[in-house]
Amino acid sequence: MAATRNVMRAVRVFEFGGPEVLKLQSDVLVPVPKENQVLIKVHACGVNPVETYIRSGTYARKPALPYTPGSDVAGVIESVGEHVTAFKKGDRVFTLETLSGGYAEYAVAAANRVYPLSDKLDFRQGAAIGVPYFTAYRALFQKGCAKAGESVLVHGASGGVGLAACQIARACGLKVLGTAGTEEGMNMILRNGAHHAFNHRDPNYTEKIKACTGPGGVNIIIEMLSNVNLDTDLQLLSCAGRVMVVGCRGRIEINPRDTMSRESSIVGVSLLLATEEERHECATAVLDGIEAGWLKPVVGLEYPLEKVAKAHEDIICSSGARGKMVLLV
Ligand SMILES: NC(=O)c1ccc[n+]([C@@H]2O[C@H](COP(=O)([O-])OP(=O)(O)OC[C@H]3O[C@@H](n4cnc5c(N)ncnc54)[C@H](OP(=O)(O)O)[C@@H]3O)[C@@H](O)[C@H]2O)c1
């Protein structure tokens, strides 16, 4: 089941550090899929902020060196392990996770982390599905217990997870409020399911959110930058409201009393902790959304593999997200 070529271009990390430790190499061995694995010819790979934290060596989870980053690939099945029946050579697919790393021309993935890619979507959009949409679904429903008729504030809605959350929440009957840091990001949110958009760089934006929700507050907040917003979020919630901590880059002081007056909750979200059954639930919802036509990943900045270091710089020091960042392979 060997691939057509034995070596490939792939990004390798030999030491933890800044973006400069991402090295594009042209003589990396093409991995061979084991019995329950598939080999994918990668066309595009999503860039997730967590890949920059892991690369820096400051994240709790550290892969063995050297390694290739990247979990959200979209491409075509090149070969399959002997026990794989769900896929065959030539199938278009996207992944939630890879075993060998997605910033590469080929990647091996466990067959149960691979999903068919609809003809409705191109490979760049396929690379924008896995982590963002599964996380958004998990935050809204598996952890946030969202119900139709409730309101949700997607705090940081212009990036990969945020736009996914706006699309899913709107399709499931929630009232959707979203924030972005630019006018363009706000317009993008409004085109992707939000009823109302706010600029989180506007000093008065939380007052505007309060005016929009009224004294009842918002039922759920999907929070992308908890270290900045958690204290304020607690003031925006309804009774029994809940903040879903999806993104966090540091510490913040809060007053726990703010949760008492509303019996509100702060809930951490980790896609990594999803069970097999929960992942299956996410996948079913996502594949149904694609089929129905409301789930349309929005691709933002695109970089060739050669520019991977620049991609890692830009996703952290962003001047304004406009959808999911992807690497083109
Ligand atoms: N818990 C999990 O399992 C999980 C899974 C996936 C991702 N995450 C985390 O979730 C976060 C978002 O991921 P992503 O892939 O969507 O990243 P992304 O595409 O880079 O988007 C980042 C988002 O954060 C927004 N933002 C910037 N400043 C903000 C502020 N002051 N308040 C609120 N939002 C602000 C950005 O808006 P502008 O650029 O328009 O200012 C943008 O919408 C990251 O921290 C990531 O590590 C966690």
XYZ file of C-alpha atoms and ligand atoms in Angstrom:
377
model
C 0.000 0.000 0.000
C 2.918 2.379 -0.579
C 2.293 5.857 -1.949
C 3.343 6.766 -5.451
C 6.413 8.597 -4.096
C 8.624 7.678 -1.158
C 9.574 11.170 -0.043
C 7.545 14.324 0.322
C 7.664 17.941 1.408
C 6.622 18.386 5.022
C 7.074 20.947 7.775
C 9.175 19.570 10.627
C 9.761 20.930 14.120
C 13.064 19.774 15.668
C 12.973 22.075 18.717
C 10.266 24.095 20.464
C 10.411 27.853 19.906
C 9.194 30.730 17.740
C 7.730 30.399 14.236
C 11.282 30.048 12.848
C 11.499 26.465 14.200
C 9.015 25.398 11.496
C 11.291 23.911 8.806
C 9.984 22.909 5.392
C 11.894 19.806 4.270
C 11.690 18.040 0.916
C 13.049 14.616 1.855
C 10.605 13.434 4.527
C 9.525 9.812 4.181
C 5.897 9.353 3.132
C 4.202 7.533 6.033
C 2.631 4.120 5.469
C -0.874 3.522 6.873
C -1.300 0.688 9.371
C -4.316 -1.616 9.379
C -6.972 0.887 10.596
C -5.376 3.956 9.030
C -5.524 5.808 5.731
C -2.925 7.755 3.767
C -4.237 11.080 2.439
C -2.759 13.194 -0.360
C -3.150 16.568 1.336
C -4.484 19.533 -0.649
C -5.031 21.960 2.239
C -4.535 22.019 5.999
C -6.201 24.316 8.517
C -4.008 26.313 10.909
C -5.300 26.303 14.489
C -4.004 28.660 17.204
C -3.223 25.659 19.427
C -0.579 24.573 16.915
C 1.364 27.748 17.733
C 1.092 27.094 21.489
C 2.345 23.508 21.025
C 5.187 24.672 18.737
C 6.319 27.189 21.355
C 6.722 24.396 23.931
C 4.625 26.230 26.534
C 1.493 24.100 26.076
C 0.583 21.277 28.473
C 0.652 18.749 25.623
C 4.078 18.340 23.985
C 4.645 15.977 21.072
C 7.905 14.021 20.806
C 10.444 15.851 18.622
C 10.724 16.027 15.696
C 7.118 16.284 14.607
C 4.887 17.745 11.899
C 1.997 19.966 13.109
C -1.515 19.973 11.675
C -4.730 18.093 12.310
C -7.338 19.482 9.872
C -6.427 18.262 6.409
C -8.549 17.958 3.306
C -7.453 15.848 0.391
C -7.817 12.554 -1.420
C -7.302 9.030 -0.119
C -4.071 7.643 -1.550
C -4.154 4.213 0.119
C -5.842 2.440 3.026
C -4.784 -0.064 5.691
C -5.991 -3.647 5.346
C -8.914 -3.329 7.817
C -10.319 -0.090 6.385
C -13.564 -0.534 4.478
C -15.120 2.943 4.836
C -12.725 4.610 2.355
C -10.953 3.748 -0.871
C -8.275 5.334 -3.043
C -9.604 8.487 -4.720
C -12.205 9.419 -2.062
C -12.313 13.113 -1.094
C -12.017 13.458 2.686
C -11.362 15.790 5.607
C -9.921 14.933 9.009
C -10.290 15.895 12.647
C -6.845 14.654 13.540
C -3.783 13.183 11.827
C -1.151 10.822 13.190
C 1.773 12.014 11.081
C 0.930 15.747 10.831
C -1.064 17.742 8.307
C 1.472 20.397 7.217
C 2.736 17.941 4.598
C 2.040 16.545 1.147
C 0.793 13.279 2.637
C -0.654 12.489 6.046
C -1.693 9.309 7.803
C -4.855 9.410 9.923
C -6.879 6.887 11.895
C -9.860 5.968 9.725
C -12.274 6.917 12.527
C -11.003 10.528 12.439
C -11.650 10.836 8.707
C -14.915 11.972 7.072
C -16.158 12.187 3.493
C -15.802 15.630 1.916
C -18.914 16.672 0.008
C -18.518 17.811 -3.606
C -20.243 21.007 -2.458
C -17.032 22.089 -0.708
C -13.524 22.638 -2.058
C -10.405 21.383 -0.290
C -9.716 24.735 1.376
C -13.172 24.629 2.937
C -12.617 20.988 3.869
C -9.544 22.060 5.830
C -11.708 24.533 7.765
C -14.189 21.980 9.133
C -12.602 19.609 11.685
C -11.454 21.381 14.829
C -13.499 24.611 14.318
C -16.911 23.042 13.681
C -16.554 20.145 16.110
C -15.462 22.604 18.815
C -18.311 24.996 18.065
C -20.860 22.165 18.206
C -19.375 20.804 21.434
C -19.372 24.251 23.068
C -22.939 25.030 22.068
C -24.673 21.709 22.685
C -22.551 19.110 24.472
C -21.266 21.557 27.109
C -23.510 24.627 26.721
C -26.825 22.700 26.461
C -28.098 25.291 23.962
C -31.756 25.177 23.006
C -33.690 26.750 20.170
C -35.096 30.081 21.308
C -32.104 30.896 23.517
C -29.593 33.635 22.738
C -25.857 33.178 22.260
C -23.035 35.707 22.156
C -20.130 34.405 20.094
C -17.374 36.513 21.629
C -14.770 36.398 18.853
C -16.945 35.304 15.947
C -14.808 36.218 12.920
C -12.313 33.317 13.146
C -12.548 29.594 12.519
C -14.496 28.521 15.614
C -16.543 31.730 15.799
C -17.989 31.596 12.294
C -18.717 27.895 12.773
C -20.585 28.715 15.996
C -22.611 31.455 14.257
C -23.661 29.128 11.423
C -24.565 26.226 13.717
C -26.397 28.355 16.299
C -28.460 30.130 13.626
C -29.378 26.862 11.924
C -30.521 25.463 15.280
C -32.868 28.329 16.108
C -30.827 30.465 18.507
C -30.664 34.257 18.471
C -27.045 34.959 17.518
C -24.915 37.926 18.584
C -21.273 37.997 17.471
C -18.208 40.178 17.863
C -15.271 40.966 15.573
C -12.423 43.459 15.663
C -13.003 44.972 12.221
C -15.860 46.216 10.060
C -15.098 43.480 7.529
C -15.225 40.840 10.273
C -18.568 42.200 11.487
C -20.045 42.035 7.981
C -18.754 38.484 7.634
C -20.452 37.487 10.900
C -23.746 38.971 9.698
C -23.487 36.993 6.451
C -22.898 33.788 8.429
C -25.817 33.588 10.780
C -25.485 36.412 13.297
C -28.523 38.618 13.866
C -26.359 41.354 15.424
C -22.629 42.171 15.214
C -20.489 44.253 17.591
C -16.883 45.424 17.434
C -14.849 44.196 20.430
C -12.396 47.069 19.816
C -15.145 49.659 20.363
C -14.815 50.839 24.011
C -18.631 50.888 24.394
C -19.425 47.590 22.760
C -20.548 45.780 25.906
C -23.080 48.561 26.572
C -24.378 48.036 23.041
C -24.687 44.293 23.693
C -26.626 45.015 26.903
C -28.934 47.367 25.003
C -29.512 44.626 22.441
C -30.234 41.810 24.913
C -32.212 43.963 27.369
C -32.108 43.377 31.132
C -32.598 39.626 30.655
C -29.045 39.213 29.358
C -27.698 36.529 27.058
C -28.147 32.813 27.743
C -24.812 31.501 26.451
C -21.450 33.094 25.669
C -18.963 31.207 23.481
C -15.751 32.886 24.644
C -12.604 32.922 22.453
C -10.443 35.164 24.677
C -11.428 34.437 28.272
C -8.357 36.054 29.799
C -9.618 39.397 28.455
C -13.402 39.000 28.605
C -14.473 36.616 31.372
C -15.120 39.302 34.000
C -17.304 41.299 31.592
C -19.021 38.161 30.315
C -20.362 37.484 33.795
C -22.184 40.850 33.647
C -23.764 40.043 30.286
C -25.321 36.708 31.233
C -28.972 35.927 31.940
C -30.167 33.986 34.966
C -28.764 30.455 34.635
C -26.571 31.739 31.817
C -23.320 30.002 31.000
C -19.956 31.098 29.642
C -18.201 28.477 27.572
C -14.444 28.920 27.872
C -13.195 27.921 24.414
C -10.107 30.151 24.105
C -7.821 31.470 26.837
C -4.303 32.914 26.681
C -3.631 33.821 30.299
C -5.067 34.693 33.701
C -7.881 37.064 34.674
C -9.441 38.236 37.926
C -13.202 37.749 38.322
C -15.658 38.289 41.137
C -17.312 34.897 41.836
C -20.218 36.792 43.413
C -21.290 37.698 39.850
C -22.183 34.048 39.309
C -24.293 33.922 42.499
C -26.664 36.727 41.545
C -27.589 34.882 38.342
C -26.768 31.287 39.264
C -24.593 31.361 36.168
C -21.832 28.924 35.226
C -18.371 29.051 33.726
C -17.685 25.873 31.784
C -14.410 24.806 30.169
C -14.525 23.235 26.720
C -11.931 20.814 25.376
C -12.468 19.030 22.094
C -9.651 16.678 23.089
C -11.844 15.282 25.876
C -14.764 14.406 23.582
C -15.634 10.714 23.754
C -15.953 8.563 20.642
C -19.742 8.875 20.940
C -19.569 12.674 21.308
C -17.270 12.938 18.278
C -19.742 10.836 16.324
C -22.528 13.220 17.367
C -20.469 16.241 16.218
C -19.672 14.540 12.916
C -23.311 13.677 12.270
C -24.413 17.273 12.908
C -21.614 18.674 10.731
C -22.170 16.280 7.809
C -25.923 16.959 7.976
C -25.266 20.717 7.928
C -23.111 20.368 4.811
C -25.758 18.217 3.131
C -28.522 20.668 4.045
C -26.434 23.549 2.707
C -26.258 25.861 5.745
C -22.785 24.731 6.806
C -20.349 26.589 4.546
C -16.834 27.050 5.956
C -15.398 30.500 5.316
C -11.734 30.504 4.336
C -9.693 33.547 5.306
C -5.958 33.933 4.833
C -4.226 31.296 2.682
C -0.502 30.541 2.689
C 1.692 28.109 0.724
C 3.652 25.612 2.866
C 6.787 27.751 2.328
C 5.112 30.575 4.289
C 4.143 28.453 7.298
C 6.204 30.582 9.731
C 4.396 33.725 8.551
C 1.050 31.937 8.991
C 1.952 31.124 12.618
C 2.963 34.752 13.257
C -0.186 36.128 11.650
C -2.693 33.904 13.446
C -1.444 35.157 16.825
C -0.773 38.800 15.866
C -3.896 39.090 13.740
C -5.071 42.456 12.480
C -8.575 41.012 12.138
C -9.733 37.487 11.323
C -11.835 36.924 8.220
C -12.522 33.218 8.479
C -10.338 30.155 8.825
C -6.617 30.313 8.027
C -5.398 27.496 5.741
C -2.129 26.238 4.283
C -2.252 25.209 0.623
C -0.121 22.163 -0.082
N -11.150 24.490 23.737
C -10.946 23.879 22.577
O -11.102 22.662 22.441
C -10.544 24.740 21.415
C -10.654 24.262 20.096
C -10.354 25.125 19.054
C -9.899 26.415 19.320
N -9.754 26.812 20.602
C -9.282 28.171 20.929
O -10.320 29.071 20.588
C -9.758 30.322 20.197
C -10.310 30.708 18.829
O -9.865 29.764 17.867
P -10.032 30.073 16.303
O -9.548 28.896 15.569
O -11.373 30.616 16.016
O -8.955 31.266 16.131
P -8.889 32.414 15.027
O -9.447 31.905 13.742
O -7.509 32.925 15.062
O -9.897 33.545 15.584
C -9.615 34.265 16.738
C -10.858 35.057 17.110
O -10.643 35.737 18.338
C -11.153 37.058 18.159
N -10.679 38.049 19.106
C -9.593 38.858 19.054
N -9.596 39.714 20.091
C -10.722 39.449 20.811
C -11.296 40.004 21.975
N -10.728 41.030 22.641
N -12.456 39.488 22.415
C -13.060 38.468 21.786
N -12.565 37.906 20.687
C -11.402 38.391 20.199
C -10.781 37.382 16.739
O -11.484 38.525 16.264
P -10.761 39.660 15.346
O -9.589 39.017 14.686
O -11.857 40.044 14.382
O -10.383 40.752 16.281
C -11.210 36.106 16.061
O -12.599 36.104 15.840
C -8.240 30.136 20.236
O -7.752 30.599 21.463
C -8.074 28.634 20.148
O -6.861 28.182 20.718
C -10.060 26.002 21.655
